[in-house]
Short mmCIF file of C-alpha atoms in Angstrom, two decimals:
data_model
loop_
_atom_site.label_atom_id
_atom_site.label_comp_id
_atom_site.label_asym_id
_atom_site.label_seq_id
_atom_site.Cartn_x
_atom_site.Cartn_y
_atom_site.Cartn_z
CA UNK A 1 17.74 213.26 30.63
CA UNK A 2 17.90 212.90 26.84
CA UNK A 3 20.75 214.63 25.04
CA UNK A 4 18.26 216.65 22.97
CA UNK A 5 16.68 218.00 26.15
CA UNK A 6 20.05 219.12 27.56
CA UNK A 7 20.83 220.82 24.24
CA UNK A 8 17.43 222.51 24.26
CA UNK A 9 17.97 223.86 27.78
CA UNK A 10 21.45 225.12 26.94
CA UNK A 11 20.22 226.74 23.73
CA UNK A 12 17.49 228.56 25.65
CA UNK A 13 20.03 229.61 28.29
CA UNK A 14 22.30 231.11 25.66
CA UNK A 15 19.40 233.13 24.28
CA UNK A 16 18.56 234.27 27.80
CA UNK A 17 22.20 235.25 28.40
CA UNK A 18 22.24 237.57 25.39
CA UNK A 19 19.09 239.26 26.70
CA UNK A 20 20.46 239.42 30.24
CA UNK A 21 23.51 241.32 29.08
CA UNK A 22 21.15 244.19 28.30
CA UNK A 23 18.62 243.77 31.15
CA UNK A 24 20.92 242.37 33.87
CA UNK A 25 18.23 239.81 34.70
CA UNK A 26 20.05 236.50 34.90
CA UNK A 27 17.42 234.42 36.69
CA UNK A 28 16.10 232.56 33.66
CA UNK A 29 19.64 231.89 32.40
CA UNK A 30 20.71 230.49 35.78
CA UNK A 31 17.61 228.32 36.14
CA UNK A 32 17.98 226.80 32.68
CA UNK A 33 21.65 225.94 33.11
CA UNK A 34 21.03 224.47 36.58
CA UNK A 35 18.39 222.15 35.10
CA UNK A 36 20.74 221.18 32.28
CA UNK A 37 23.56 220.50 34.77
CA UNK A 38 21.53 217.73 36.39
CA UNK A 39 22.64 215.52 33.49
CA UNK A 40 26.33 215.27 34.30
CA UNK A 41 27.56 213.47 31.21
CA UNK A 42 25.38 215.41 28.78
CA UNK A 43 26.34 218.73 30.31
CA UNK A 44 30.01 217.82 30.35
CA UNK A 45 30.03 217.15 26.62
CA UNK A 46 28.18 220.36 25.79
CA UNK A 47 30.18 222.39 28.28
CA UNK A 48 33.48 221.28 26.73
CA UNK A 49 32.21 222.36 23.33
CA UNK A 50 31.12 225.75 24.60
CA UNK A 51 34.36 226.65 26.38
CA UNK A 52 36.23 226.02 23.10
CA UNK A 53 34.05 228.61 21.31
CA UNK A 54 35.42 231.92 20.02
CA UNK A 55 32.30 233.64 21.42
CA UNK A 56 32.84 234.81 25.04
CA UNK A 57 29.11 234.48 25.75
CA UNK A 58 29.29 230.80 24.85
CA UNK A 59 32.49 230.30 26.88
CA UNK A 60 30.86 231.96 29.85
CA UNK A 61 27.80 229.71 29.56
CA UNK A 62 30.08 226.71 29.13
CA UNK A 63 31.82 227.48 32.41
CA UNK A 64 28.50 227.90 34.20
CA UNK A 65 27.21 224.65 32.71
CA UNK A 66 30.32 222.74 33.77
CA UNK A 67 30.13 224.24 37.24
CA UNK A 68 26.50 223.20 37.63
CA UNK A 69 27.27 219.73 36.33
CA UNK A 70 30.13 219.33 38.82
CA UNK A 71 28.05 220.64 41.66
CA UNK A 72 25.35 218.02 41.00
CA UNK A 73 27.47 215.11 39.71
CA UNK A 74 30.68 214.09 41.43
CA UNK A 75 31.56 211.76 38.57
CA UNK A 76 32.36 214.64 36.17
CA UNK A 77 34.40 216.80 38.55
CA UNK A 78 37.87 215.55 37.62
CA UNK A 79 37.39 215.97 33.87
CA UNK A 80 35.74 219.37 34.42
CA UNK A 81 38.66 220.56 36.58
CA UNK A 82 41.12 219.46 33.88
CA UNK A 83 39.24 221.42 31.23
CA UNK A 84 38.80 224.58 33.32
CA UNK A 85 42.43 224.59 34.44
CA UNK A 86 43.44 224.40 30.76
CA UNK A 87 40.99 227.19 29.82
CA UNK A 88 42.42 229.43 32.56
CA UNK A 89 45.86 229.37 30.89
CA UNK A 90 44.68 231.37 27.88
CA UNK A 91 41.42 233.09 28.87
CA UNK A 92 41.46 236.90 29.05
CA UNK A 93 37.78 237.99 28.99
CA UNK A 94 36.81 239.29 32.41
CA UNK A 95 33.25 237.95 32.34
CA UNK A 96 34.49 234.49 31.38
CA UNK A 97 37.19 234.53 34.04
CA UNK A 98 34.68 235.43 36.74
CA UNK A 99 32.46 232.52 35.72
CA UNK A 100 35.41 230.17 35.32
CA UNK A 101 36.61 230.91 38.85
CA UNK A 102 33.12 230.32 40.21
CA UNK A 103 32.76 227.06 38.25
CA UNK A 104 36.14 225.67 39.21
CA UNK A 105 35.23 225.85 42.89
CA UNK A 106 32.48 223.29 42.24
CA UNK A 107 35.08 220.67 41.23
CA UNK A 108 36.70 220.76 44.71
CA UNK A 109 39.91 219.78 42.94
CA UNK A 110 43.25 220.85 44.48
CA UNK A 111 44.73 221.20 40.99
CA UNK A 112 42.76 224.44 40.83
CA UNK A 113 44.64 226.05 43.72
CA UNK A 114 47.38 227.56 41.48
CA UNK A 115 44.69 228.93 39.14
CA UNK A 116 42.93 230.77 41.94
CA UNK A 117 46.24 231.97 43.39
CA UNK A 118 47.17 233.43 40.01
CA UNK A 119 43.82 235.17 39.60
CA UNK A 120 44.01 236.61 43.11
CA UNK A 121 46.14 239.35 41.56
CA UNK A 122 43.81 240.05 38.62
CA UNK A 123 43.16 243.78 37.94
CA UNK A 124 39.38 243.25 37.89
CA UNK A 125 37.97 243.51 41.43
CA UNK A 126 35.02 241.28 40.50
CA UNK A 127 37.39 238.47 39.55
CA UNK A 128 39.35 238.91 42.79
CA UNK A 129 36.12 238.89 44.81
CA UNK A 130 35.06 235.62 43.19
CA UNK A 131 38.52 234.17 43.85
CA UNK A 132 38.17 235.07 47.52
CA UNK A 133 34.81 233.32 47.65
CA UNK A 134 35.95 230.26 45.65
CA UNK A 135 38.78 229.47 48.05
CA UNK A 136 36.02 228.12 50.30
CA UNK A 137 35.76 225.02 48.11
CA UNK A 138 39.32 224.83 46.70
CA UNK A 139 41.99 224.42 49.34
CA UNK A 140 45.16 222.63 50.33
CA UNK A 141 43.96 222.25 53.94
CA UNK A 142 47.26 223.68 55.13
CA UNK A 143 47.36 226.68 57.51
CA UNK A 144 50.29 228.12 55.53
CA UNK A 145 49.35 226.85 52.07
CA UNK A 146 49.43 229.05 48.93
CA UNK A 147 45.65 229.37 49.13
CA UNK A 148 45.83 230.80 52.67
CA UNK A 149 48.61 233.17 51.71
CA UNK A 150 46.54 234.43 48.78
CA UNK A 151 43.50 234.88 50.99
CA UNK A 152 45.51 236.86 53.52
CA UNK A 153 46.73 239.13 50.72
CA UNK A 154 43.13 239.61 49.58
CA UNK A 155 42.08 240.68 53.09
CA UNK A 156 44.21 243.80 52.41
CA UNK A 157 42.65 244.47 49.01
CA UNK A 158 41.75 248.04 48.09
CA UNK A 159 38.22 246.94 47.17
CA UNK A 160 36.07 246.61 50.32
CA UNK A 161 33.96 243.72 49.03
CA UNK A 162 37.09 241.76 48.12
CA UNK A 163 38.35 242.30 51.70
CA UNK A 164 34.93 241.28 53.03
CA UNK A 165 34.76 238.00 51.10
CA UNK A 166 38.39 237.15 51.71
CA UNK A 167 37.98 237.70 55.46
CA UNK A 168 34.75 235.66 55.51
CA UNK A 169 36.37 232.80 53.62
CA UNK A 170 39.54 232.87 55.72
CA UNK A 171 37.79 233.40 59.05
CA UNK A 172 34.55 231.48 58.79
CA UNK A 173 34.75 229.05 55.87
CA UNK A 174 38.22 227.64 56.48
CA UNK A 175 38.97 225.51 59.51
CA UNK A 176 42.65 226.25 59.86
CA UNK A 177 44.51 228.36 62.44
CA UNK A 178 47.89 230.00 62.86
CA UNK A 179 49.36 233.19 64.35
CA UNK A 180 49.55 234.62 60.82
CA UNK A 181 45.86 233.91 60.15
CA UNK A 182 44.86 235.47 63.45
CA UNK A 183 46.99 238.53 62.76
CA UNK A 184 45.25 239.01 59.40
CA UNK A 185 41.81 238.65 61.01
CA UNK A 186 42.72 240.99 63.86
CA UNK A 187 43.80 243.65 61.40
CA UNK A 188 40.32 243.57 59.85
CA UNK A 189 38.69 244.29 63.23
CA UNK A 190 39.54 247.94 62.64
CA UNK A 191 38.48 247.92 58.96
CA UNK A 192 36.52 251.00 57.92
CA UNK A 193 34.19 248.72 55.95
CA UNK A 194 31.65 247.34 58.48
CA UNK A 195 31.12 243.97 56.77
CA UNK A 196 34.85 243.21 56.63
CA UNK A 197 35.18 244.30 60.26
CA UNK A 198 32.43 241.95 61.36
CA UNK A 199 33.99 239.05 59.47
CA UNK A 200 37.32 239.67 61.19
CA UNK A 201 35.62 239.56 64.60
CA UNK A 202 33.63 236.43 63.81
CA UNK A 203 36.65 234.68 62.34
CA UNK A 204 38.63 235.24 65.53
CA UNK A 205 35.69 234.13 67.65
CA UNK A 206 35.68 230.87 65.71
CA UNK A 207 39.23 230.41 66.91
CA UNK A 208 38.26 231.15 70.55
CA UNK A 209 40.39 234.31 70.58
CA UNK A 210 39.46 236.13 73.79
CA UNK A 211 40.62 239.49 72.43
CA UNK A 212 37.41 239.82 70.46
CA UNK A 213 34.98 239.39 73.36
CA UNK A 214 34.37 243.18 73.80
CA UNK A 215 34.13 243.56 70.03
CA UNK A 216 31.63 240.72 69.87
CA UNK A 217 29.62 242.45 72.60
CA UNK A 218 29.45 245.47 70.30
CA UNK A 219 28.15 243.42 67.37
CA UNK A 220 25.54 241.71 69.54
CA UNK A 221 24.46 245.07 70.89
CA UNK A 222 23.55 246.41 67.41
CA UNK A 223 20.16 248.16 67.84
CA UNK A 224 18.99 246.52 64.60
CA UNK A 225 19.92 243.05 65.84
CA UNK A 226 22.92 240.86 65.20
CA UNK A 227 23.64 238.71 62.17
CA UNK A 228 22.92 234.99 62.58
CA UNK A 229 26.64 234.27 62.17
CA UNK A 230 27.38 236.62 65.07
CA UNK A 231 25.12 234.58 67.33
CA UNK A 232 26.89 231.47 66.09
CA UNK A 233 30.25 233.05 66.95
CA UNK A 234 28.95 233.84 70.44
CA UNK A 235 27.99 230.18 70.86
CA UNK A 236 31.49 229.12 69.89
CA UNK A 237 33.09 231.57 72.34
CA UNK A 238 30.75 230.46 75.15
CA UNK A 239 31.92 233.06 77.64
CA UNK A 240 29.78 234.62 80.46
CA UNK A 241 30.87 238.11 79.38
CA UNK A 242 28.34 237.87 76.53
CA UNK A 243 25.36 237.09 78.76
CA UNK A 244 24.23 240.66 79.54
CA UNK A 245 23.89 241.71 75.90
CA UNK A 246 22.33 238.37 74.87
CA UNK A 247 19.70 238.78 77.59
CA UNK A 248 18.55 241.97 75.91
CA UNK A 249 17.05 239.93 73.06
CA UNK A 250 13.43 238.83 73.01
CA UNK A 251 12.79 235.18 73.93
CA UNK A 252 11.56 234.40 70.42
CA UNK A 253 15.00 235.08 68.90
CA UNK A 254 16.10 231.44 68.64
CA UNK A 255 19.69 232.18 67.81
CA UNK A 256 20.08 234.43 70.86
CA UNK A 257 18.61 231.77 73.15
CA UNK A 258 21.03 229.18 71.78
CA UNK A 259 23.96 231.55 72.36
CA UNK A 260 22.70 232.26 75.88
CA UNK A 261 22.69 228.57 76.67
CA UNK A 262 26.26 228.20 75.43
CA UNK A 263 27.52 231.18 77.46
CA UNK A 264 25.71 230.38 80.72
CA UNK A 265 28.08 228.47 83.04
CA UNK A 266 25.23 226.76 84.88
CA UNK A 267 23.57 225.52 81.67
CA UNK A 268 26.91 224.37 80.28
CA UNK A 269 27.64 222.48 83.49
CA UNK A 270 24.22 220.79 83.27
CA UNK A 271 24.87 219.84 79.65
CA UNK A 272 28.29 218.45 80.54
CA UNK A 273 26.79 216.33 83.33
CA UNK A 274 24.03 215.05 81.06
CA UNK A 275 26.54 214.19 78.35
CA UNK A 276 28.61 212.23 80.84
CA UNK A 277 25.53 210.36 82.06
CA UNK A 278 24.57 209.64 78.46
CA UNK A 279 27.94 208.14 77.64
CA UNK A 280 27.90 206.06 80.83
CA UNK A 281 24.41 204.73 80.03
CA UNK A 282 25.42 203.96 76.46
CA UNK A 283 28.53 202.08 77.58
CA UNK A 284 26.40 199.91 79.81
CA UNK A 285 23.71 199.38 77.18
CA UNK A 286 25.86 199.10 74.07
CA UNK A 287 29.57 198.78 74.83
CA UNK A 288 30.12 197.79 71.19
CA UNK A 289 29.48 201.41 70.15
CA UNK A 290 32.50 202.67 72.13
CA UNK A 291 30.80 206.03 72.79
CA UNK A 292 32.75 209.20 73.59
CA UNK A 293 32.15 212.94 73.87
CA UNK A 294 34.02 215.58 71.90
CA UNK A 295 33.71 219.19 70.76
CA UNK A 296 34.79 220.39 67.33
CA UNK A 297 37.46 223.08 67.51
CA UNK A 298 35.75 225.52 65.15
CA UNK A 299 32.18 224.87 66.17
CA UNK A 300 30.03 224.77 69.28
CA UNK A 301 28.21 222.10 71.22
CA UNK A 302 29.10 218.64 72.44
CA UNK A 303 29.10 215.70 70.01
CA UNK A 304 28.61 212.02 70.66
CA UNK A 305 31.31 210.04 68.92
CA UNK A 306 30.76 206.37 68.08
CA UNK A 307 32.87 203.50 66.83
CA UNK A 308 33.50 204.07 63.14
CA UNK A 309 32.29 200.57 62.28
CA UNK A 310 28.76 201.30 63.50
CA UNK A 311 27.86 203.26 60.36
CA UNK A 312 26.97 206.53 62.10
CA UNK A 313 28.71 209.89 62.05
CA UNK A 314 27.56 210.45 65.63
CA UNK A 315 25.07 212.85 67.19
CA UNK A 316 24.75 216.39 68.42
CA UNK A 317 24.21 215.75 72.12
CA UNK A 318 21.86 218.67 72.78
CA UNK A 319 19.63 217.63 69.86
CA UNK A 320 19.69 214.03 71.01
CA UNK A 321 18.76 214.96 74.59
CA UNK A 322 15.91 217.06 73.29
CA UNK A 323 14.59 214.01 71.49
CA UNK A 324 14.77 212.17 74.81
CA UNK A 325 13.04 214.92 76.83
CA UNK A 326 16.31 215.65 78.62
CA UNK A 327 16.76 212.09 79.95
CA UNK A 328 20.28 210.69 79.32
CA UNK A 329 19.16 207.07 79.81
CA UNK A 330 16.36 207.55 77.29
CA UNK A 331 18.83 209.20 74.87
CA UNK A 332 21.07 206.13 75.17
CA UNK A 333 18.11 203.91 74.32
CA UNK A 334 17.36 206.03 71.24
CA UNK A 335 20.92 205.66 70.00
CA UNK A 336 20.83 201.88 70.65
CA UNK A 337 17.59 201.56 68.70
CA UNK A 338 18.93 203.71 65.83
CA UNK A 339 21.94 201.48 65.26
CA UNK A 340 22.12 197.73 64.68
CA UNK A 341 24.23 195.65 67.01
CA UNK A 342 27.82 195.11 65.87
CA UNK A 343 28.61 191.43 65.58
CA UNK A 344 31.74 190.30 67.39
CA UNK A 345 34.07 187.67 66.02
CA UNK A 346 34.71 184.69 68.23
CA UNK A 347 37.77 182.48 68.01
#
């Protein structure tokens, strides 16, 4: 994209932002800046200029532009993170801070962790809510890291939406576990705010915590139907106790059928046997792939693991068997045809 085109889009976005402050219609503004962000280098240069402006509207747009550029262009993330971390040290405008926090998540840079931790105590609930959400992309990966401690604090926030987003990020977005994390999630299972309560239940289900089975039954039994993430949590739990309530759903509710399959001992046994047959057939057909079966701790379903040198991240076994009409031998042939043979060195 030509530099003049990026500048044109950003100029139009700034005009749209000034109108949106009166109408609260930010769609045009967001669309324009997303298009501009496709040009990583061009957007980086303009974004850096904007965040140095004395006009908060321009600084806000600069943060959004940098966030969009980082989201679409990995090459500019490090420099964007450096600039946004520096901006955070002196910025005081609430609207800019909210946008800055949202943008900095798109850099996925651990240097931003202290920034988010600091803003977790901001007096503006909207800033704290965005911090809770942004910890999904900015993390230390440690179950007791400063990011997790900040999230746990936010699960106790006075604002219900802050608690909701903090519990969702801690429970569903982050794949870490500890007694402290479970205690924080369990506390939310009695939250007076329904959304935060549901996130606490689903977060514990993702950690296979059997205490939430009766609570999960309650969510699944909602007369208006369960949230898609609740069905996903039921799949992860995979316990027969959930079968009666899942069977109440119509057969066209795909998520309920998938959860039923995961919770039915007979269907799970059949899937286990088919997975074992698949691995055996693949070892005979392509021993170079070194096939194995595993299940991710925070997810559901069996996965087919393969030798890292084969250039494949593996397969979801149920999906693979569906491709093969349920025949493990045919599934093995599909994998073999998908992947080139690995040459072996000879002495």
